[in-house]
Short mmCIF file of C-alpha atoms and ligand atoms in Angstrom, two decimals:
data_model
loop_
_atom_site.label_atom_id
_atom_site.label_comp_id
_atom_site.label_asym_id
_atom_site.label_seq_id
_atom_site.Cartn_x
_atom_site.Cartn_y
_atom_site.Cartn_z
CA MET A 22 -1.33 -20.41 1.29
CA LYS A 23 1.00 -18.18 -0.64
CA ILE A 24 0.09 -17.93 -4.38
CA ALA A 25 1.86 -15.82 -6.99
CA ILE A 26 0.81 -15.11 -10.67
CA ILE A 27 2.64 -14.61 -13.03
CA GLY A 28 1.57 -12.05 -15.60
CA SER A 29 -0.50 -8.34 -16.31
CA GLY A 30 -3.65 -8.06 -18.00
CA GLY A 31 -6.93 -8.93 -17.47
CA ARG A 32 -6.79 -12.86 -17.60
CA GLU A 33 -4.80 -12.49 -14.53
CA HIS A 34 -6.83 -10.36 -12.69
CA ALA A 35 -9.36 -12.57 -13.09
CA PHE A 36 -7.38 -15.25 -11.35
CA ALA A 37 -6.45 -12.99 -8.24
CA ALA A 38 -10.26 -11.78 -8.18
CA THR A 39 -10.85 -15.57 -8.11
CA ILE A 40 -8.31 -16.94 -5.76
CA SER A 41 -8.98 -14.60 -3.24
CA LYS A 42 -12.61 -16.42 -2.69
CA SER A 43 -10.81 -18.78 -1.96
CA PRO A 44 -10.80 -19.78 2.20
CA ASN A 45 -6.94 -21.55 1.53
CA VAL A 46 -5.34 -18.39 0.39
CA LYS A 47 -2.96 -16.27 2.80
CA GLU A 48 -1.56 -13.61 0.59
CA ILE A 49 -1.20 -13.50 -2.59
CA PHE A 50 2.08 -11.99 -5.50
CA CYS A 51 1.45 -10.87 -9.01
CA ILE A 52 3.61 -10.57 -10.92
CA PRO A 53 3.95 -7.52 -11.65
CA GLY A 54 0.30 -6.96 -12.04
CA ASN A 55 -1.63 -3.93 -12.71
CA ALA A 56 -3.50 -1.28 -10.80
CA GLY A 57 -6.37 -3.79 -10.63
CA THR A 58 -4.60 -6.75 -8.76
CA SER A 59 -2.79 -4.47 -6.56
CA GLN A 60 -6.33 -3.85 -4.29
CA ILE A 61 -6.22 -7.95 -3.99
CA THR A 62 -2.62 -8.99 -4.33
CA THR A 63 0.75 -7.29 -3.51
CA ASN A 64 2.40 -6.31 -6.78
CA VAL A 65 6.27 -7.94 -7.82
CA GLU A 66 7.93 -5.64 -10.16
CA LEU A 67 9.73 -8.21 -12.14
CA ASP A 68 10.30 -9.13 -16.16
CA ILE A 69 8.19 -11.67 -16.37
CA ASN A 70 11.09 -13.57 -18.56
CA GLU A 71 14.04 -13.59 -15.77
CA PHE A 72 13.52 -16.82 -14.22
CA ASP A 73 15.99 -16.34 -11.71
CA LYS A 74 14.47 -12.90 -10.27
CA ILE A 75 11.38 -14.51 -10.06
CA TYR A 76 12.28 -17.66 -8.52
CA LYS A 77 14.59 -15.72 -5.61
CA PHE A 78 11.03 -13.81 -4.96
CA ILE A 79 8.66 -16.84 -4.67
CA ASN A 80 11.68 -19.25 -2.23
CA ASP A 81 12.48 -15.60 0.14
CA ASN A 82 8.30 -15.17 -0.04
CA SER A 83 7.68 -18.90 0.67
CA VAL A 84 5.28 -19.06 -2.05
CA ASP A 85 3.08 -22.15 -2.78
CA LEU A 86 1.79 -22.34 -5.91
CA VAL A 87 2.45 -20.54 -9.07
CA VAL A 88 0.07 -19.86 -11.93
CA VAL A 89 1.31 -18.69 -15.36
CA GLY A 90 -1.05 -16.54 -16.55
CA PRO A 91 0.64 -15.50 -20.37
CA GLU A 92 2.00 -17.79 -23.25
CA GLN A 93 6.49 -16.45 -23.60
CA PRO A 94 7.00 -17.50 -20.57
CA LEU A 95 5.70 -21.05 -20.56
CA VAL A 96 6.95 -21.04 -24.11
CA ASN A 97 10.86 -20.22 -22.55
CA GLY A 98 9.96 -23.24 -20.30
CA ILE A 99 9.82 -21.29 -16.49
CA VAL A 100 7.59 -24.37 -15.78
CA ASP A 101 10.43 -26.87 -16.16
CA TYR A 102 13.19 -24.59 -14.64
CA LEU A 103 10.21 -23.81 -11.54
CA GLU A 104 10.11 -27.32 -10.97
CA LYS A 105 14.07 -28.53 -11.38
CA LEU A 106 14.04 -25.81 -7.68
CA ASN A 107 10.92 -28.28 -6.46
CA ILE A 108 8.34 -25.10 -6.96
CA LYS A 109 4.71 -25.96 -7.80
CA VAL A 110 3.61 -24.31 -10.52
CA PHE A 111 0.53 -25.17 -12.57
CA GLY A 112 1.53 -25.10 -16.13
CA PRO A 113 2.75 -26.68 -19.18
CA ASN A 114 6.21 -27.79 -19.67
CA LYS A 115 8.72 -25.91 -22.35
CA ILE A 116 7.68 -29.50 -24.51
CA ALA A 117 4.40 -29.15 -24.53
CA SER A 118 4.18 -25.65 -24.88
CA GLN A 119 5.20 -25.86 -28.42
CA LEU A 120 1.48 -26.42 -29.38
CA GLU A 121 1.50 -22.34 -29.04
CA GLY A 122 5.62 -21.74 -29.79
CA SER A 123 5.78 -23.38 -32.81
CA LYS A 124 2.29 -23.55 -35.23
CA ILE A 125 4.75 -26.16 -37.63
CA PHE A 126 4.93 -28.19 -34.64
CA THR A 127 1.27 -28.37 -33.96
CA LYS A 128 0.31 -28.61 -37.47
CA LYS A 129 2.69 -31.77 -37.76
CA LEU A 130 0.72 -33.47 -34.82
CA CYS A 131 -2.42 -32.69 -36.30
CA GLN A 132 -0.67 -34.52 -39.80
CA GLN A 133 0.54 -37.51 -37.83
CA TYR A 134 -2.55 -38.14 -35.33
CA ASN A 135 -5.03 -37.34 -38.02
CA ILE A 136 -6.67 -34.26 -36.26
CA PRO A 137 -8.73 -32.15 -38.96
CA THR A 138 -7.40 -28.97 -39.39
CA ALA A 139 -6.98 -26.82 -42.33
CA ASN A 140 -4.84 -27.95 -46.12
CA PHE A 141 -1.58 -26.36 -45.15
CA GLY A 142 2.46 -26.67 -46.59
CA ILE A 143 4.98 -25.60 -45.03
CA PHE A 144 8.55 -23.70 -46.57
CA GLU A 145 11.54 -23.01 -46.15
CA ASN A 146 11.98 -20.05 -48.41
CA ARG A 147 10.86 -17.38 -50.09
CA ILE A 148 11.35 -19.18 -53.66
CA ASP A 149 9.31 -22.22 -52.71
CA ALA A 150 6.88 -20.31 -51.23
CA LYS A 151 6.15 -18.11 -54.29
CA LYS A 152 6.35 -20.65 -56.39
CA PHE A 153 3.23 -22.34 -54.76
CA LEU A 154 1.47 -19.69 -54.41
CA LYS A 155 1.61 -18.99 -57.89
CA HIS A 156 -1.43 -22.10 -58.17
CA THR A 157 -2.75 -21.79 -55.26
CA LYS A 158 -6.28 -20.86 -54.67
CA TYR A 159 -7.63 -17.52 -52.73
CA PRO A 160 -8.18 -16.78 -50.27
CA ASN A 161 -5.47 -18.67 -48.16
CA VAL A 162 -3.46 -17.32 -44.95
CA ILE A 163 0.04 -17.21 -44.25
CA LYS A 164 1.35 -17.19 -41.11
CA ALA A 165 4.96 -17.12 -39.62
CA ASP A 166 5.84 -19.97 -37.31
CA ASN A 167 7.42 -17.95 -34.15
CA LEU A 168 5.03 -16.44 -31.63
CA ALA A 169 3.94 -13.51 -32.62
CA ALA A 170 1.16 -12.08 -29.63
CA GLY A 171 -1.82 -12.74 -32.27
CA LYS A 172 0.04 -11.19 -35.32
CA GLY A 173 1.90 -13.07 -37.73
CA VAL A 174 -1.05 -14.17 -39.69
CA TYR A 175 -2.34 -12.81 -43.09
CA ILE A 176 -5.31 -13.45 -45.40
CA CYS A 177 -4.73 -13.07 -48.32
CA ASN A 178 -7.37 -12.49 -51.70
CA ASN A 179 -4.03 -12.32 -53.96
CA GLU A 180 -0.97 -13.42 -55.56
CA GLN A 181 0.38 -9.59 -54.62
CA GLU A 182 -0.93 -9.95 -50.80
CA SER A 183 0.70 -13.42 -50.22
CA PHE A 184 3.40 -12.29 -51.80
CA MET A 185 3.90 -9.14 -49.94
CA ALA A 186 3.07 -11.72 -46.43
CA VAL A 187 6.02 -13.98 -47.12
CA GLU A 188 8.28 -11.46 -47.91
CA GLU A 189 7.51 -9.43 -44.45
CA ILE A 190 7.83 -12.57 -42.74
CA PHE A 191 11.06 -13.69 -44.00
CA ASP A 192 12.86 -10.17 -43.72
CA GLY A 193 11.70 -11.18 -39.43
CA LYS A 194 8.61 -8.72 -39.13
CA PHE A 195 7.86 -11.52 -35.87
CA GLY A 196 11.69 -12.30 -36.03
CA LYS A 197 13.51 -14.19 -37.17
CA ALA A 198 11.91 -16.59 -39.37
CA LYS A 199 13.45 -20.36 -40.69
CA ASN A 200 9.80 -21.36 -41.90
CA VAL A 201 6.49 -19.78 -43.33
CA LEU A 202 2.92 -21.68 -43.41
CA ILE A 203 0.61 -21.53 -46.22
CA GLU A 204 -2.35 -22.03 -45.08
CA GLU A 205 -6.54 -23.04 -46.84
CA PHE A 206 -8.64 -20.84 -45.83
CA LEU A 207 -11.59 -22.19 -43.53
CA LYS A 208 -15.17 -20.02 -43.89
CA GLY A 209 -16.94 -21.10 -40.84
CA GLU A 210 -17.38 -19.39 -37.29
CA GLU A 211 -14.82 -19.59 -35.00
CA MET A 212 -14.82 -20.86 -30.97
CA SER A 213 -12.83 -21.07 -28.41
CA TYR A 214 -13.02 -24.82 -26.20
CA PHE A 215 -10.83 -24.52 -22.42
CA ILE A 216 -10.06 -27.87 -21.08
CA ILE A 217 -7.78 -28.43 -17.58
CA SER A 218 -5.08 -31.36 -17.41
CA ASP A 219 -3.16 -32.63 -14.31
CA GLY A 220 -1.16 -34.53 -17.33
CA SER A 221 -2.73 -37.56 -16.66
CA THR A 222 -6.91 -37.07 -16.67
CA PHE A 223 -8.35 -33.52 -18.17
CA LYS A 224 -11.45 -31.60 -17.81
CA ALA A 225 -13.89 -29.88 -19.56
CA PHE A 226 -13.26 -25.71 -19.10
CA GLU A 227 -15.94 -23.52 -20.29
CA THR A 228 -16.68 -22.33 -24.31
CA ALA A 229 -16.69 -18.78 -25.33
CA GLN A 230 -16.72 -16.96 -28.29
CA ASP A 231 -14.04 -13.82 -28.82
CA HIS A 232 -13.97 -10.74 -30.82
CA LYS A 233 -10.84 -9.83 -32.79
CA ARG A 234 -11.74 -7.90 -34.63
CA ALA A 235 -11.28 -3.76 -33.82
CA LEU A 236 -14.60 -2.33 -34.89
CA GLU A 237 -18.22 -3.26 -34.44
CA GLY A 238 -19.93 -5.96 -37.76
CA ASP A 239 -16.33 -7.76 -36.53
CA ASN A 240 -14.21 -5.19 -39.03
CA GLY A 241 -11.60 -3.14 -38.69
CA LYS A 242 -7.77 -5.05 -38.01
CA ASN A 243 -7.04 -7.96 -35.90
CA THR A 244 -6.86 -6.88 -31.88
CA GLY A 245 -6.09 -9.57 -28.72
CA GLY A 246 -9.57 -9.48 -28.33
CA MET A 247 -12.60 -7.07 -27.73
CA GLY A 248 -14.85 -9.11 -25.87
CA ALA A 249 -16.06 -12.48 -25.27
CA TYR A 250 -19.31 -14.37 -24.22
CA SER A 251 -20.22 -18.18 -22.96
CA PRO A 252 -20.86 -20.72 -23.64
CA SER A 253 -20.84 -20.93 -27.22
CA ARG A 254 -23.10 -20.60 -29.62
CA LEU A 255 -22.14 -23.48 -31.30
CA ILE A 256 -21.82 -25.71 -28.83
CA ASN A 257 -23.89 -29.03 -28.36
CA ASN A 258 -23.49 -32.56 -26.99
CA ASP A 259 -22.21 -34.21 -30.38
CA LEU A 260 -19.99 -31.27 -31.20
CA GLU A 261 -18.18 -31.88 -28.26
CA ASP A 262 -17.74 -35.82 -28.75
CA LYS A 263 -16.12 -34.48 -31.36
CA ILE A 264 -13.90 -31.84 -30.24
CA LEU A 265 -12.69 -34.46 -28.13
CA SER A 266 -12.00 -37.53 -30.21
CA LYS A 267 -11.19 -35.15 -32.69
CA ILE A 268 -8.63 -33.11 -31.69
CA ILE A 269 -8.22 -33.18 -27.80
CA LYS A 270 -7.54 -36.09 -27.13
CA PRO A 271 -5.42 -37.11 -30.03
CA THR A 272 -2.97 -34.37 -29.23
CA LEU A 273 -2.60 -35.12 -25.90
CA LYS A 274 -1.30 -38.66 -27.44
CA GLY A 275 0.68 -37.35 -29.59
CA LEU A 276 2.31 -35.63 -26.70
CA SER A 277 2.82 -38.69 -24.60
CA ASP A 278 4.07 -39.97 -27.43
CA LEU A 279 6.80 -37.49 -27.37
CA GLY A 280 7.35 -38.56 -23.84
CA THR A 281 5.78 -35.25 -22.48
CA GLU A 282 2.43 -34.42 -20.87
CA TYR A 283 0.03 -31.79 -20.39
CA LYS A 284 -0.48 -29.97 -17.07
CA GLY A 285 -2.70 -27.22 -17.66
CA PHE A 286 -5.05 -25.23 -19.09
CA LEU A 287 -5.05 -26.18 -22.95
CA TYR A 288 -6.96 -23.65 -25.20
CA ALA A 289 -8.29 -24.90 -28.73
CA GLY A 290 -9.00 -22.28 -30.79
CA LEU A 291 -11.45 -23.86 -33.84
CA MET A 292 -13.14 -23.46 -36.76
CA ILE A 293 -16.35 -24.71 -36.67
CA VAL A 294 -18.09 -25.81 -40.33
CA GLU A 295 -21.41 -27.13 -40.23
CA ASN A 296 -20.69 -28.47 -37.00
CA GLU A 297 -17.58 -29.75 -37.62
CA PRO A 298 -14.37 -28.97 -35.48
CA TYR A 299 -11.20 -27.82 -37.10
CA LEU A 300 -7.97 -26.73 -35.15
CA ILE A 301 -6.49 -23.04 -36.32
CA GLU A 302 -4.50 -22.97 -33.51
CA TYR A 303 -3.40 -24.01 -29.80
CA ASN A 304 -2.71 -21.84 -26.96
CA VAL A 305 -1.11 -23.28 -23.90
CA ARG A 306 -3.11 -20.43 -21.01
CA MET A 307 -6.02 -19.24 -20.91
CA GLY A 308 -7.83 -17.34 -23.21
CA ASP A 309 -7.68 -12.99 -22.43
CA PRO A 310 -10.60 -11.74 -22.60
CA GLU A 311 -12.31 -15.46 -22.49
CA CYS A 312 -10.87 -16.06 -18.89
CA GLN A 313 -12.61 -12.52 -17.13
CA THR A 314 -15.93 -14.35 -19.03
CA ILE A 315 -15.61 -17.81 -18.18
CA LEU A 316 -13.93 -17.83 -14.45
CA PRO A 317 -17.23 -15.62 -13.09
CA LYS A 318 -19.65 -18.74 -13.70
CA LEU A 319 -16.89 -20.99 -11.71
CA LYS A 320 -18.88 -22.42 -8.65
CA THR A 321 -15.95 -24.70 -7.16
CA ASP A 322 -12.73 -23.06 -5.55
CA LEU A 323 -10.00 -22.53 -7.96
CA VAL A 324 -7.22 -22.76 -5.65
CA GLU A 325 -8.97 -26.43 -5.62
CA ILE A 326 -8.62 -27.76 -9.09
CA LEU A 327 -5.02 -25.66 -9.47
CA GLU A 328 -3.83 -27.99 -6.36
CA ALA A 329 -5.69 -30.80 -7.73
CA CYS A 330 -3.99 -30.72 -10.96
CA CYS A 331 -0.50 -30.35 -9.47
CA GLU A 332 -0.93 -33.30 -7.65
CA ARG A 333 -2.31 -34.91 -10.59
CA LYS A 334 -5.60 -35.80 -8.58
CA LEU A 335 -7.59 -33.88 -10.93
CA ALA A 336 -9.89 -37.25 -11.47
CA GLN A 337 -11.20 -36.76 -8.26
CA LYS A 338 -12.81 -33.34 -8.47
CA ASP A 339 -15.80 -32.14 -9.81
CA ILE A 340 -16.35 -28.78 -11.39
CA HIS A 341 -19.34 -26.71 -10.71
CA TRP A 342 -20.73 -23.14 -12.61
CA VAL A 343 -22.65 -20.97 -12.28
CA ASN A 344 -26.04 -22.02 -14.79
CA LYS A 345 -26.10 -18.45 -16.23
CA LYS A 346 -24.68 -16.57 -19.79
CA SER A 347 -21.39 -14.41 -19.28
CA LEU A 348 -21.01 -11.01 -21.71
CA CYS A 349 -17.39 -9.14 -21.48
CA VAL A 350 -16.65 -6.05 -23.29
CA VAL A 351 -13.03 -4.84 -23.02
CA LEU A 352 -12.39 -0.52 -23.32
CA CYS A 353 -9.79 -0.39 -25.15
CA SER A 354 -7.50 3.23 -25.46
CA LYS A 355 -8.37 4.92 -28.74
CA GLY A 356 -5.86 3.96 -31.51
CA TYR A 357 -5.89 0.08 -30.60
CA PRO A 358 -4.09 -1.82 -32.06
CA ASP A 359 -2.51 1.22 -33.72
CA ALA A 360 -0.62 3.87 -31.90
CA TYR A 361 -2.87 4.84 -28.74
CA LYS A 362 -1.53 7.10 -25.65
CA LYS A 363 -0.42 5.95 -22.80
CA ASN A 364 -0.50 7.17 -18.57
CA VAL A 365 -3.66 8.79 -19.86
CA LEU A 366 -5.93 9.20 -16.43
CA ILE A 367 -9.26 7.21 -16.00
CA ASN A 368 -11.74 9.03 -13.63
CA ASN A 369 -14.77 7.06 -11.63
CA LEU A 370 -13.54 3.68 -11.18
CA GLU A 371 -14.47 4.10 -7.75
CA ASN A 372 -18.31 4.73 -8.50
CA PHE A 373 -18.89 1.16 -9.29
CA ASN A 374 -21.24 -0.86 -6.74
CA LEU A 375 -20.98 -4.41 -8.13
CA ASP A 376 -22.64 -6.94 -6.97
CA LYS A 377 -22.09 -10.79 -7.35
CA ASP A 378 -23.09 -10.59 -10.97
CA ASN A 379 -20.54 -7.60 -12.46
CA PHE A 380 -16.89 -7.37 -12.40
CA VAL A 381 -14.26 -4.93 -14.03
CA PHE A 382 -10.65 -6.75 -14.36
CA HIS A 383 -8.04 -3.97 -15.27
CA ALA A 384 -5.64 -5.10 -17.68
CA GLY A 385 -3.27 -2.24 -19.39
CA THR A 386 -3.60 -0.07 -15.87
CA LYS A 387 -1.76 1.00 -12.84
CA ARG A 388 -1.99 3.38 -10.38
CA GLY A 389 0.27 6.05 -9.23
CA ASP A 390 -0.60 9.30 -6.82
CA ASN A 391 -3.37 7.11 -5.33
CA LYS A 392 -5.01 7.60 -8.90
CA ILE A 393 -5.29 4.53 -12.13
CA TYR A 394 -4.23 5.65 -15.23
CA ALA A 395 -4.46 3.76 -18.68
CA THR A 396 -1.03 1.82 -20.01
CA GLY A 397 -2.24 -0.74 -22.86
CA GLY A 398 -4.25 -1.04 -25.48
CA ARG A 399 -6.84 -2.89 -23.66
CA VAL A 400 -7.81 -0.89 -20.52
CA LEU A 401 -10.53 -2.31 -18.55
CA ASN A 402 -12.81 -5.71 -19.55
CA PHE A 403 -16.61 -4.85 -17.98
CA ILE A 404 -18.48 -9.35 -17.14
CA SER A 405 -22.25 -9.79 -16.59
CA LEU A 406 -23.82 -12.62 -15.58
CA SER A 407 -27.19 -12.74 -16.44
CA ASP A 408 -29.89 -15.85 -17.21
CA ASP A 409 -29.85 -13.95 -21.14
CA PHE A 410 -26.91 -12.47 -22.92
CA LEU A 411 -29.13 -8.94 -24.27
CA LYS A 412 -29.46 -8.58 -20.19
CA ALA A 413 -25.54 -8.95 -19.23
CA ARG A 414 -25.01 -7.09 -22.16
CA ASN A 415 -26.97 -4.36 -20.77
CA GLU A 416 -25.72 -3.99 -17.31
CA VAL A 417 -22.06 -3.76 -18.72
CA HIS A 418 -23.54 -0.89 -21.24
CA GLN A 419 -24.13 0.47 -18.08
CA CYS A 420 -21.29 0.35 -15.93
CA LEU A 421 -19.14 1.84 -19.32
CA LYS A 422 -21.46 4.73 -19.29
CA LYS A 423 -20.77 5.13 -15.20
CA LEU A 424 -17.48 5.49 -16.47
CA ASP A 425 -17.86 7.74 -19.35
CA TRP A 426 -14.10 7.32 -19.78
CA ASN A 427 -13.29 9.78 -23.18
CA GLY A 428 -10.03 8.38 -24.09
CA GLY A 429 -11.60 5.41 -24.90
CA PHE A 430 -13.62 2.86 -26.75
CA TYR A 431 -15.24 -0.22 -26.94
CA ARG A 432 -17.36 -2.87 -29.29
CA ARG A 433 -21.46 -2.17 -28.53
CA ASP A 434 -22.09 -5.01 -30.65
CA ILE A 435 -20.23 -7.74 -28.42
CA GLY A 436 -22.35 -11.50 -28.70
CA PHE A 437 -24.16 -9.97 -31.97
CA LYS A 438 -25.03 -13.52 -32.92
CA VAL A 439 -26.38 -14.43 -29.95
CA ILE A 440 -28.34 -10.95 -29.60
CA ASP A 441 -30.68 -10.21 -32.09
P1 AMP B 874 -4.30 -17.48 -35.38
O1 AMP B 874 -2.79 -16.98 -34.03
O2 AMP B 874 -3.81 -19.11 -36.24
O3 AMP B 874 -5.11 -17.79 -34.16
O4 AMP B 874 -4.76 -16.95 -36.70
C1 AMP B 874 -5.18 -15.20 -36.39
C2 AMP B 874 -6.94 -15.80 -36.70
O5 AMP B 874 -6.54 -15.93 -38.16
C3 AMP B 874 -7.80 -17.00 -35.95
O6 AMP B 874 -8.21 -16.20 -34.81
C4 AMP B 874 -8.77 -16.64 -37.24
O7 AMP B 874 -9.59 -15.65 -37.13
C5 AMP B 874 -8.19 -16.61 -38.38
N1 AMP B 874 -7.24 -17.08 -39.93
C6 AMP B 874 -6.22 -18.21 -39.24
N2 AMP B 874 -6.29 -19.46 -39.78
C7 AMP B 874 -7.09 -19.27 -40.56
C8 AMP B 874 -7.61 -20.37 -41.38
N3 AMP B 874 -7.20 -21.46 -41.63
N4 AMP B 874 -8.74 -20.60 -42.41
C9 AMP B 874 -9.80 -19.12 -41.73
N5 AMP B 874 -8.59 -18.49 -40.79
C10 AMP B 874 -8.09 -18.53 -40.18
N1 LIG B 875 -8.55 -14.19 -26.54
C1 LIG B 875 -7.60 -14.82 -28.07
C2 LIG B 875 -6.18 -15.31 -27.20
O1 LIG B 875 -6.32 -14.90 -26.01
O2 LIG B 875 -5.38 -15.41 -27.83
#
């Protein structure tokens, strides 16, 4: 088989590494990929939003299966586009991708199907939004409706902060804004819950906890994710039953009532408040860095699972996991999530003797004159599997010490809630 992976982050390197273990795979392409994927795939320099060029490449190279990593092409309808041209592609269609593409779409679905989520209001202009904000409780949460790459969410402690958020959103800071969403602030602990679905059947695909803030102790700015561990410390049978019956199943029913279905990974970002799940957001893809944290635990052949989904045969496929803890630390460029230097040389990457329980997945890296350079905010992911989280983190820290890269920083406290 020939497989093309779309994307260039740590998630996509983890996909590539996992897919490369499948005995059925002859060749992997990564569009556009990074320095890490270039070691195991053929990187293809194409824009992930130029569907016609992607199709041409896939067709010219007789690719059998396309796996889409990031949300942008999914929300823009890459699955519908390629399927019309008879290409097998793993990911949700354009209508289903609104679960991530439009927060208001998701909120309305929650309302209609009684899915637990923060109370909210939708406002079409500044005047109505501000009128509401004069009589609301703080803190509250103000969100732009459109995809904003993890930005576009303000936690506001007073009227002044919330007015500023409304102004910035309607001024177009995150693209043209028709609406603003004002939400109740939920106090609890966040957890990422994943399923994989073939449109008729779905299966759980592990849990994790991300660390979104840039600095230790969950301080500093929001980032794409500074590290994760899996499984989540919050998951238990009772909670999982509630997540499935109150959130996942009604969502899939809602899509079916709209005349569509969900094929792909679905990532529910949850707030757990006293063992009760509330939906904060949906993502129509695997998480990053959760994907890098979870995939090393997968025992079943990932390609067989993805193919079963494309053929609507997931019901016949069991998914098995290694019974270990996994922990991932993300090494970032100094300055991230604000401005950082690009094209900084990374030495020592060849020093690693990685074994079956230790992994390095690249994110913002590129290869040039046989050296590796950092080009992005999140640069490398270090993952370790172990019997306990502390051992896993110690292993990861050993690797980071060996790398000794002075262009970067990382949080030393990933997993602090599960490690004393
Ligand atoms: P989102 O892009 O919707 O995932 O929001 C980004 C982050 O803001 C989430 O990961 C949460 O940490 C936080 N957040 C969003 N909505 C709420 C809420 N209603 N209550 C508390 N925190 C929230
Ligand atoms: N872990 C955050 C995200 O993938 O959106």
